[in-house]
Amino acid sequence: MKLDFTLICSRCERETDTGGTPNVCTECGAPLLAVYPLEEIAKDFRPESLEGRRWDMWRYREVMPLAADEEPVSLGEGGTPLLSLPASAKTAGVRELLVKEEGLNPTYSFKARGMSAAVTRAVAGGAKGFVAPSAGNAADALSAYGSRAGVPVRVYMPKDTPPLVIAECRALGAQVELIDGVISDCGVKAREFAKQTGYFDVSTLREPYRVEGKKTMGYEIAEQLGWSLPDAIIYPTGGGTGIIGMWKAFAEMETLGWLEPGKRPRMYVVQSSGCAPMVRAWESGAETAEPWKDPETIAWGLRVPGAIGDFLILRAVRESGGAAVAVSDEDLLAAADELLHHGVAACPEGGATLAALYRLRADGHIGPDDKVICFNTGAWIKYVE
Ligand SMILES: Cc1ncc(COP(=O)(O)O)c(C=O)c1O
């Protein structure tokens, strides 16, 4: 099977073979990123090429980790709505506010995109089992795609993960291990298990393809806006694949000639004040983030004390002219309620983006003429307990 991209280390730029199941750079341990021959691809692949294709994330297959004749492991991920929120735009005092509704993905979160891409490549590379640590949303996404591919899955989650998520993973056939700790403690267990059994570790940015799935959020908003981008994107950030992926997508689309150069959005990271390692690093001007001690937040997707891709997240924020901001659980829940009042059944992480908008507007980071996209990364229903 011929794959038309290379894997390059995001830190030392060393190339890694795309065969089998690559993890991180064997030289320096940093995440690997897929690099496509975009100038070549641009000759045949244009926005018009998308006409008539299925409205899911694989419509961008030429810039995805997929061979020309290969079928992905798919459950119809992507193709989510971009909803206008005029009332909240008015309250915030911005020109336009849109919400990218990622809660409508398979297993109700944006994690489906990453797992579809990661499972597709790993199955083709010979993976016999999958293991991942998760705050919850990645676990049920992996359970679904593993089940779709007929490959066993083991997930490690904090023991206070909502029962609905645990039940869904089990119903999808995964082995669930509950850990007295947070996602980083689960990561240690997952890596031990992978070493003992040969299961493939699909932890965030410890394999190169989840970020490729997530980058399709960037392609999709550009397409939904008629090949233009907003002035600002506000994203709830934990491990950072969403923000890293979209920033990568915008660079790719510029090279493809699909976007006017120099018109990328400012990227705003939002975290909870109970776990804000990226915000602390951003405020101190650091290039990497120190792990956050005793993380606590109701937005369990944001209870991520450290990220292997911290330098990539901070770089995207810096290069874009954005910022990182922390909001309290009280404010993010109030904002999630506001989204619910407009019919968007948002998760607390999605609420955090609206709470961040109010803060960033008040601080002057975001101005009255800005068109802003907030990401609702998951569905309210999982948090019902
Ligand atoms: C609902 C939700 N939003 C955001 C995040 C953070 O995502 P990322 O790892 O892309 O930063 C997570 C991660 O678990 C999540 O579950």
GROMACS .gro file of C-alpha atoms and ligand atoms in nm:
model
  401
    1MET     CA    1   0.000   0.000   0.000
    2LYS     CA    2   0.150   0.331  -0.107
    3LEU     CA    3   0.117   0.617   0.138
    4ASP     CA    4   0.181   0.957  -0.011
    5PHE     CA    5   0.327   1.140   0.290
    6THR     CA    6   0.626   1.131   0.523
    7LEU     CA    7   0.640   1.135   0.901
    8ILE     CA    8   0.860   1.410   1.039
    9CYS     CA    9   0.951   1.474   1.402
   10SER     CA   10   0.793   1.797   1.525
   11ARG     CA   11   1.108   1.879   1.724
   12CYS     CA   12   1.424   1.737   1.558
   13GLU     CA   13   1.275   1.694   1.207
   14ARG     CA   14   1.406   1.340   1.175
   15GLU     CA   15   1.204   1.126   0.933
   16THR     CA   16   1.033   0.806   1.049
   17ASP     CA   17   0.908   0.525   0.826
   18THR     CA   18   0.531   0.522   0.775
   19GLY     CA   19   0.523   0.140   0.778
   20GLY     CA   20   0.387  -0.060   1.076
   21THR     CA   21   0.262   0.134   1.377
   22PRO     CA   22   0.488   0.434   1.442
   23ASN     CA   23   0.467   0.608   1.780
   24VAL     CA   24   0.687   0.908   1.863
   25CYS     CA   25   1.031   1.006   1.727
   26THR     CA   26   1.276   0.734   1.828
   27GLU     CA   27   1.553   0.995   1.849
   28CYS     CA   28   1.401   1.262   2.073
   29GLY     CA   29   1.059   1.130   2.183
   30ALA     CA   30   0.859   1.420   2.035
   31PRO     CA   31   0.533   1.377   1.838
   32LEU     CA   32   0.555   1.285   1.469
   33LEU     CA   33   0.355   1.482   1.214
   34ALA     CA   34   0.244   1.374   0.866
   35VAL     CA   35   0.384   1.592   0.587
   36TYR     CA   36   0.220   1.571   0.244
   37PRO     CA   37   0.361   1.671  -0.096
   38LEU     CA   38   0.110   1.955  -0.111
   39GLU     CA   39   0.239   2.131  -0.423
   40GLU     CA   40   0.203   1.803  -0.611
   41ILE     CA   41  -0.137   1.726  -0.457
   42ALA     CA   42  -0.263   2.079  -0.541
   43LYS     CA   43  -0.233   2.005  -0.914
   44ASP     CA   44  -0.538   1.773  -0.904
   45PHE     CA   45  -0.699   1.841  -0.568
   46ARG     CA   46  -0.904   2.161  -0.557
   47PRO     CA   47  -1.212   2.275  -0.364
   48GLU     CA   48  -1.422   2.172  -0.669
   49SER     CA   49  -1.290   1.816  -0.627
   50LEU     CA   50  -1.506   1.792  -0.314
   51GLU     CA   51  -1.835   1.835  -0.497
   52GLY     CA   52  -2.057   1.530  -0.464
   53ARG     CA   53  -1.838   1.364  -0.201
   54ARG     CA   54  -1.988   1.227   0.120
   55TRP     CA   55  -2.006   1.496   0.389
   56ASP     CA   56  -1.769   1.335   0.639
   57MET     CA   57  -1.405   1.400   0.727
   58TRP     CA   58  -1.270   1.160   0.465
   59ARG     CA   59  -1.387   1.393   0.186
   60TYR     CA   60  -1.040   1.549   0.230
   61ARG     CA   61  -0.876   1.210   0.171
   62GLU     CA   62  -0.597   1.344  -0.054
   63VAL     CA   63  -0.453   1.524   0.250
   64MET     CA   64  -0.530   1.243   0.492
   65PRO     CA   65  -0.319   0.942   0.592
   66LEU     CA   66  -0.490   0.707   0.351
   67ALA     CA   67  -0.373   0.524   0.040
   68ALA     CA   68  -0.555   0.602  -0.284
   69ASP     CA   69  -0.744   0.269  -0.289
   70GLU     CA   70  -0.793   0.229   0.085
   71GLU     CA   71  -1.122   0.237   0.279
   72PRO     CA   72  -1.095   0.405   0.621
   73VAL     CA   73  -1.237   0.262   0.943
   74SER     CA   74  -1.526   0.506   0.955
   75LEU     CA   75  -1.851   0.571   1.137
   76GLY     CA   76  -1.940   0.885   0.945
   77GLU     CA   77  -1.731   1.122   1.162
   78GLY     CA   78  -1.713   1.490   1.072
   79GLY     CA   79  -1.951   1.700   0.867
   80THR     CA   80  -2.078   1.871   1.182
   81PRO     CA   81  -2.285   2.191   1.174
   82LEU     CA   82  -2.152   2.543   1.214
   83LEU     CA   83  -2.430   2.722   1.400
   84SER     CA   84  -2.489   3.094   1.423
   85LEU     CA   85  -2.550   3.240   1.770
   86PRO     CA   86  -2.664   3.598   1.712
   87ALA     CA   87  -2.796   3.658   2.066
   88SER     CA   88  -2.468   3.559   2.233
   89ALA     CA   89  -2.274   3.753   1.967
   90LYS     CA   90  -2.471   4.060   2.070
   91THR     CA   91  -2.414   3.999   2.440
   92ALA     CA   92  -2.042   3.947   2.380
   93GLY     CA   93  -2.022   4.246   2.145
   94VAL     CA   94  -1.871   4.073   1.841
   95ARG     CA   95  -1.968   4.091   1.474
   96GLU     CA   96  -2.054   3.723   1.446
   97LEU     CA   97  -2.041   3.415   1.667
   98LEU     CA   98  -2.055   3.060   1.532
   99VAL     CA   99  -2.044   2.733   1.722
  100LYS     CA  100  -1.889   2.426   1.565
  101GLU     CA  101  -2.113   2.152   1.703
  102GLU     CA  102  -1.880   1.856   1.748
  103GLY     CA  103  -2.118   1.683   1.989
  104LEU     CA  104  -2.294   1.539   1.683
  105ASN     CA  105  -2.005   1.307   1.595
  106PRO     CA  106  -2.018   0.928   1.650
  107THR     CA  107  -1.994   0.867   2.029
  108TYR     CA  108  -2.086   1.233   2.073
  109SER     CA  109  -1.751   1.410   2.061
  110PHE     CA  110  -1.476   1.541   1.834
  111LYS     CA  111  -1.258   1.248   1.952
  112ALA     CA  112  -1.424   1.035   1.682
  113ARG     CA  113  -1.228   1.216   1.412
  114GLY     CA  114  -0.890   1.135   1.564
  115MET     CA  115  -0.975   0.775   1.643
  116SER     CA  116  -1.106   0.707   1.294
  117ALA     CA  117  -0.771   0.815   1.146
  118ALA     CA  118  -0.554   0.646   1.411
  119VAL     CA  119  -0.741   0.315   1.400
  120THR     CA  120  -0.742   0.314   1.019
  121ARG     CA  121  -0.363   0.343   0.999
  122ALA     CA  122  -0.286   0.117   1.294
  123VAL     CA  123  -0.507  -0.164   1.163
  124ALA     CA  124  -0.336  -0.137   0.824
  125GLY     CA  125  -0.002  -0.140   1.010
  126GLY     CA  126  -0.090  -0.469   1.183
  127ALA     CA  127  -0.210  -0.360   1.529
  128LYS     CA  128  -0.369  -0.652   1.717
  129GLY     CA  129  -0.512  -0.448   2.003
  130PHE     CA  130  -0.553  -0.086   2.112
  131VAL     CA  131  -0.493   0.074   2.447
  132ALA     CA  132  -0.540   0.436   2.555
  133PRO     CA  133  -0.572   0.649   2.865
  134SER     CA  134  -0.869   0.881   2.851
  135ALA     CA  135  -1.068   1.137   3.042
  136GLY     CA  136  -1.372   0.968   2.884
  137ASN     CA  137  -1.448   1.096   2.535
  138ALA     CA  138  -1.143   0.938   2.372
  139ALA     CA  139  -1.223   0.607   2.543
  140ASP     CA  140  -1.568   0.558   2.400
  141ALA     CA  141  -1.451   0.681   2.059
  142LEU     CA  142  -1.167   0.426   2.061
  143SER     CA  143  -1.408   0.157   2.183
  144ALA     CA  144  -1.636   0.227   1.887
  145TYR     CA  145  -1.363   0.231   1.621
  146GLY     CA  146  -1.190  -0.075   1.769
  147SER     CA  147  -1.519  -0.257   1.759
  148ARG     CA  148  -1.578  -0.138   1.401
  149ALA     CA  149  -1.236  -0.276   1.302
  150GLY     CA  150  -1.278  -0.598   1.501
  151VAL     CA  151  -0.972  -0.524   1.715
  152PRO     CA  152  -0.980  -0.550   2.098
  153VAL     CA  153  -0.960  -0.231   2.303
  154ARG     CA  154  -0.849  -0.161   2.658
  155VAL     CA  155  -0.904   0.184   2.809
  156TYR     CA  156  -0.776   0.335   3.134
  157MET     CA  157  -0.992   0.610   3.282
  158PRO     CA  158  -1.010   0.797   3.615
  159LYS     CA  159  -1.248   0.618   3.850
  160ASP     CA  160  -1.475   0.925   3.867
  161THR     CA  161  -1.540   0.916   3.491
  162PRO     CA  162  -1.918   0.949   3.433
  163PRO     CA  163  -2.095   0.609   3.450
  164LEU     CA  164  -2.260   0.666   3.111
  165VAL     CA  165  -1.919   0.681   2.940
  166ILE     CA  166  -1.795   0.371   3.121
  167ALA     CA  167  -2.113   0.185   3.027
  168GLU     CA  168  -2.081   0.288   2.663
  169CYS     CA  169  -1.719   0.165   2.644
  170ARG     CA  170  -1.820  -0.168   2.795
  171ALA     CA  171  -2.123  -0.200   2.568
  172LEU     CA  172  -1.892  -0.143   2.271
  173GLY     CA  173  -1.684  -0.437   2.390
  174ALA     CA  174  -1.385  -0.260   2.547
  175GLN     CA  175  -1.208  -0.374   2.862
  176VAL     CA  176  -1.233  -0.084   3.106
  177GLU     CA  177  -0.978  -0.021   3.383
  178LEU     CA  178  -1.066   0.249   3.635
  179ILE     CA  179  -0.773   0.423   3.803
  180ASP     CA  180  -0.751   0.621   4.126
  181GLY     CA  181  -0.592   0.924   3.962
  182VAL     CA  182  -0.609   1.151   3.658
  183ILE     CA  183  -0.536   1.094   3.290
  184SER     CA  184  -0.157   1.111   3.333
  185ASP     CA  185  -0.177   0.823   3.587
  186CYS     CA  186  -0.391   0.633   3.335
  187GLY     CA  187  -0.123   0.702   3.071
  188VAL     CA  188   0.143   0.529   3.282
  189LYS     CA  189  -0.079   0.221   3.314
  190ALA     CA  190  -0.163   0.222   2.942
  191ARG     CA  191   0.205   0.234   2.845
  192GLU     CA  192   0.286  -0.053   3.084
  193PHE     CA  193   0.004  -0.258   2.934
  194ALA     CA  194   0.116  -0.180   2.578
  195LYS     CA  195   0.470  -0.294   2.662
  196GLN     CA  196   0.347  -0.620   2.820
  197THR     CA  197   0.098  -0.717   2.550
  198GLY     CA  198   0.201  -0.549   2.224
  199TYR     CA  199  -0.130  -0.359   2.215
  200PHE     CA  200  -0.084  -0.034   2.022
  201ASP     CA  201  -0.083   0.276   2.242
  202VAL     CA  202  -0.310   0.542   2.088
  203SER     CA  203  -0.245   0.809   2.355
  204THR     CA  204  -0.274   1.171   2.241
  205LEU     CA  205   0.021   1.262   2.014
  206ARG     CA  206   0.202   0.937   2.097
  207GLU     CA  207   0.093   0.823   1.753
  208PRO     CA  208   0.083   1.057   1.452
  209TYR     CA  209  -0.268   1.021   1.313
  210ARG     CA  210  -0.522   1.138   1.573
  211VAL     CA  211  -0.405   1.489   1.496
  212GLU     CA  212  -0.471   1.423   1.124
  213GLY     CA  213  -0.832   1.340   1.204
  214LYS     CA  214  -0.866   1.648   1.422
  215LYS     CA  215  -0.721   1.873   1.156
  216THR     CA  216  -1.031   1.810   0.943
  217MET     CA  217  -1.217   2.048   1.179
  218GLY     CA  218  -0.998   2.318   1.020
  219TYR     CA  219  -1.072   2.204   0.663
  220GLU     CA  220  -1.440   2.183   0.743
  221ILE     CA  221  -1.482   2.532   0.887
  222ALA     CA  222  -1.293   2.676   0.588
  223GLU     CA  223  -1.525   2.491   0.350
  224GLN     CA  224  -1.836   2.589   0.548
  225LEU     CA  225  -1.726   2.955   0.530
  226GLY     CA  226  -1.669   2.941   0.153
  227TRP     CA  227  -1.290   2.899   0.182
  228SER     CA  228  -1.233   3.172   0.431
  229LEU     CA  229  -1.158   3.164   0.802
  230PRO     CA  230  -1.289   3.351   1.108
  231ASP     CA  231  -1.085   3.615   1.291
  232ALA     CA  232  -1.063   3.405   1.608
  233ILE     CA  233  -1.107   3.045   1.718
  234ILE     CA  234  -1.162   2.955   2.083
  235TYR     CA  235  -1.082   2.595   2.167
  236PRO     CA  236  -1.105   2.396   2.494
  237THR     CA  237  -0.758   2.251   2.528
  238GLY     CA  238  -0.628   1.946   2.709
  239GLY     CA  239  -0.376   1.737   2.516
  240GLY     CA  240  -0.399   1.988   2.232
  241THR     CA  241  -0.462   1.773   1.925
  242GLY     CA  242  -0.752   1.993   1.818
  243ILE     CA  243  -0.560   2.317   1.821
  244ILE     CA  244  -0.241   2.164   1.676
  245GLY     CA  245  -0.441   1.986   1.406
  246MET     CA  246  -0.635   2.294   1.296
  247TRP     CA  247  -0.323   2.511   1.287
  248LYS     CA  248  -0.162   2.245   1.067
  249ALA     CA  249  -0.472   2.240   0.842
  250PHE     CA  250  -0.459   2.615   0.788
  251ALA     CA  251  -0.092   2.597   0.685
  252GLU     CA  252  -0.172   2.310   0.448
  253MET     CA  253  -0.462   2.494   0.287
  254GLU     CA  254  -0.241   2.800   0.229
  255THR     CA  255   0.014   2.579   0.052
  256LEU     CA  256  -0.262   2.414  -0.151
  257GLY     CA  257  -0.364   2.764  -0.260
  258TRP     CA  258  -0.711   2.724  -0.107
  259LEU     CA  259  -0.678   3.012   0.141
  260GLU     CA  260  -0.538   3.358   0.109
  261PRO     CA  261  -0.199   3.360   0.288
  262GLY     CA  262  -0.170   3.564   0.606
  263LYS     CA  263  -0.541   3.544   0.694
  264ARG     CA  264  -0.529   3.271   0.955
  265PRO     CA  265  -0.736   3.314   1.271
  266ARG     CA  266  -0.598   3.398   1.612
  267MET     CA  267  -0.607   3.075   1.813
  268TYR     CA  268  -0.729   3.102   2.172
  269VAL     CA  269  -0.675   2.818   2.415
  270VAL     CA  270  -0.920   2.793   2.704
  271GLN     CA  271  -0.862   2.578   3.012
  272SER     CA  272  -1.030   2.554   3.350
  273SER     CA  273  -0.872   2.755   3.633
  274GLY     CA  274  -0.854   2.422   3.823
  275CYS     CA  275  -0.615   2.282   3.559
  276ALA     CA  276  -0.446   2.540   3.340
  277PRO     CA  277  -0.089   2.434   3.258
  278MET     CA  278  -0.096   2.594   2.911
  279VAL     CA  279  -0.231   2.922   3.044
  280ARG     CA  280   0.040   2.936   3.311
  281ALA     CA  281   0.310   2.861   3.051
  282TRP     CA  282   0.163   3.116   2.811
  283GLU     CA  283   0.152   3.386   3.077
  284SER     CA  284   0.515   3.323   3.178
  285GLY     CA  285   0.633   3.321   2.814
  286ALA     CA  286   0.759   2.962   2.846
  287GLU     CA  287   0.792   2.732   2.545
  288THR     CA  288   0.682   2.422   2.735
  289ALA     CA  289   0.441   2.371   3.025
  290GLU     CA  290   0.514   2.237   3.374
  291PRO     CA  291   0.266   1.967   3.481
  292TRP     CA  292  -0.025   2.102   3.689
  293LYS     CA  293  -0.045   1.958   4.042
  294ASP     CA  294  -0.378   1.834   4.178
  295PRO     CA  295  -0.590   1.917   3.873
  296GLU     CA  296  -0.955   1.965   3.947
  297THR     CA  297  -1.241   2.064   3.717
  298ILE     CA  298  -1.590   1.953   3.633
  299ALA     CA  299  -1.489   1.973   3.264
  300TRP     CA  300  -1.319   1.633   3.270
  301GLY     CA  301  -1.187   1.670   2.915
  302LEU     CA  302  -0.977   1.959   3.043
  303ARG     CA  303  -0.840   1.770   3.344
  304VAL     CA  304  -0.512   1.712   3.162
  305PRO     CA  305  -0.218   1.814   3.381
  306GLY     CA  306   0.051   1.789   3.112
  307ALA     CA  307   0.074   1.747   2.735
  308ILE     CA  308   0.349   1.589   2.526
  309GLY     CA  309   0.264   1.844   2.253
  310ASP     CA  310   0.280   2.145   2.488
  311PHE     CA  311   0.538   2.324   2.272
  312LEU     CA  312   0.321   2.275   1.962
  313ILE     CA  313   0.012   2.416   2.136
  314LEU     CA  314   0.205   2.719   2.264
  315ARG     CA  315   0.366   2.769   1.923
  316ALA     CA  316   0.026   2.773   1.746
  317VAL     CA  317  -0.109   3.026   1.997
  318ARG     CA  318   0.201   3.246   1.961
  319GLU     CA  319   0.229   3.227   1.582
  320SER     CA  320  -0.139   3.309   1.542
  321GLY     CA  321  -0.132   3.612   1.772
  322GLY     CA  322  -0.382   3.443   2.007
  323ALA     CA  323  -0.371   3.385   2.382
  324ALA     CA  324  -0.444   3.128   2.651
  325VAL     CA  325  -0.707   3.198   2.913
  326ALA     CA  326  -0.846   3.016   3.217
  327VAL     CA  327  -1.211   3.031   3.324
  328SER     CA  328  -1.368   2.907   3.647
  329ASP     CA  329  -1.594   2.603   3.656
  330GLU     CA  330  -1.876   2.833   3.764
  331ASP     CA  331  -1.833   3.053   3.456
  332LEU     CA  332  -1.797   2.763   3.212
  333LEU     CA  333  -2.111   2.597   3.348
  334ALA     CA  334  -2.307   2.922   3.322
  335ALA     CA  335  -2.190   2.960   2.961
  336ALA     CA  336  -2.282   2.597   2.885
  337ASP     CA  337  -2.630   2.679   3.019
  338GLU     CA  338  -2.647   2.978   2.788
  339LEU     CA  339  -2.565   2.751   2.492
  340LEU     CA  340  -2.840   2.513   2.606
  341HIS     CA  341  -3.085   2.804   2.605
  342HIS     CA  342  -3.005   2.851   2.237
  343GLY     CA  343  -3.062   2.482   2.165
  344VAL     CA  344  -2.697   2.374   2.162
  345ALA     CA  345  -2.665   2.082   2.406
  346ALA     CA  346  -2.308   2.172   2.497
  347CYS     CA  347  -2.067   1.996   2.728
  348PRO     CA  348  -1.886   2.200   2.998
  349GLU     CA  349  -1.575   2.217   2.775
  350GLY     CA  350  -1.791   2.379   2.505
  351GLY     CA  351  -1.926   2.619   2.768
  352ALA     CA  352  -1.566   2.712   2.851
  353THR     CA  353  -1.521   2.855   2.501
  354LEU     CA  354  -1.818   3.091   2.538
  355ALA     CA  355  -1.704   3.192   2.887
  356ALA     CA  356  -1.360   3.260   2.734
  357LEU     CA  357  -1.516   3.473   2.462
  358TYR     CA  358  -1.672   3.702   2.723
  359ARG     CA  359  -1.338   3.727   2.903
  360LEU     CA  360  -1.132   3.783   2.587
  361ARG     CA  361  -1.376   4.049   2.465
  362ALA     CA  362  -1.364   4.228   2.800
  363ASP     CA  363  -0.981   4.215   2.800
  364GLY     CA  364  -0.970   4.354   2.444
  365HIS     CA  365  -0.807   4.044   2.285
  366ILE     CA  366  -1.120   4.005   2.075
  367GLY     CA  367  -1.275   4.315   1.919
  368PRO     CA  368  -1.622   4.427   1.803
  369ASP     CA  369  -1.551   4.352   1.436
  370ASP     CA  370  -1.437   3.996   1.497
  371LYS     CA  371  -1.605   3.688   1.360
  372VAL     CA  372  -1.547   3.415   1.619
  373ILE     CA  373  -1.586   3.036   1.622
  374CYS     CA  374  -1.631   2.862   1.956
  375PHE     CA  375  -1.596   2.485   1.960
  376ASN     CA  376  -1.845   2.267   2.140
  377THR     CA  377  -1.634   1.952   2.153
  378GLY     CA  378  -1.885   1.712   2.304
  379ALA     CA  379  -2.249   1.651   2.390
  380TRP     CA  380  -2.427   1.749   2.712
  381ILE     CA  381  -2.585   1.403   2.744
  382LYS     CA  382  -2.266   1.236   2.870
  383TYR     CA  383  -2.254   1.475   3.165
  384VAL     CA  384  -2.612   1.414   3.273
  385GLU     CA  385  -2.506   1.264   3.608
  386LIG     C1  386  -1.508   1.741   2.545
  386LIG     C2  387  -1.361   1.764   2.534
  386LIG     N1  388  -1.318   1.885   2.495
  386LIG     C3  389  -1.185   1.912   2.482
  386LIG     C4  390  -1.089   1.818   2.514
  386LIG     C5  391  -0.944   1.852   2.496
  386LIG     O1  392  -0.905   1.816   2.371
  386LIG     P1  393  -0.758   1.816   2.312
  386LIG     O2  394  -0.692   1.693   2.364
  386LIG     O3  395  -0.773   1.817   2.165
  386LIG     O4  396  -0.690   1.939   2.361
  386LIG     C6  397  -1.129   1.689   2.553
  386LIG     C7  398  -1.031   1.584   2.583
  386LIG     O5  399  -1.058   1.484   2.643
  386LIG     C8  400  -1.268   1.662   2.564
  386LIG     O6  401  -1.312   1.542   2.602
   0.00000   0.00000   0.00000
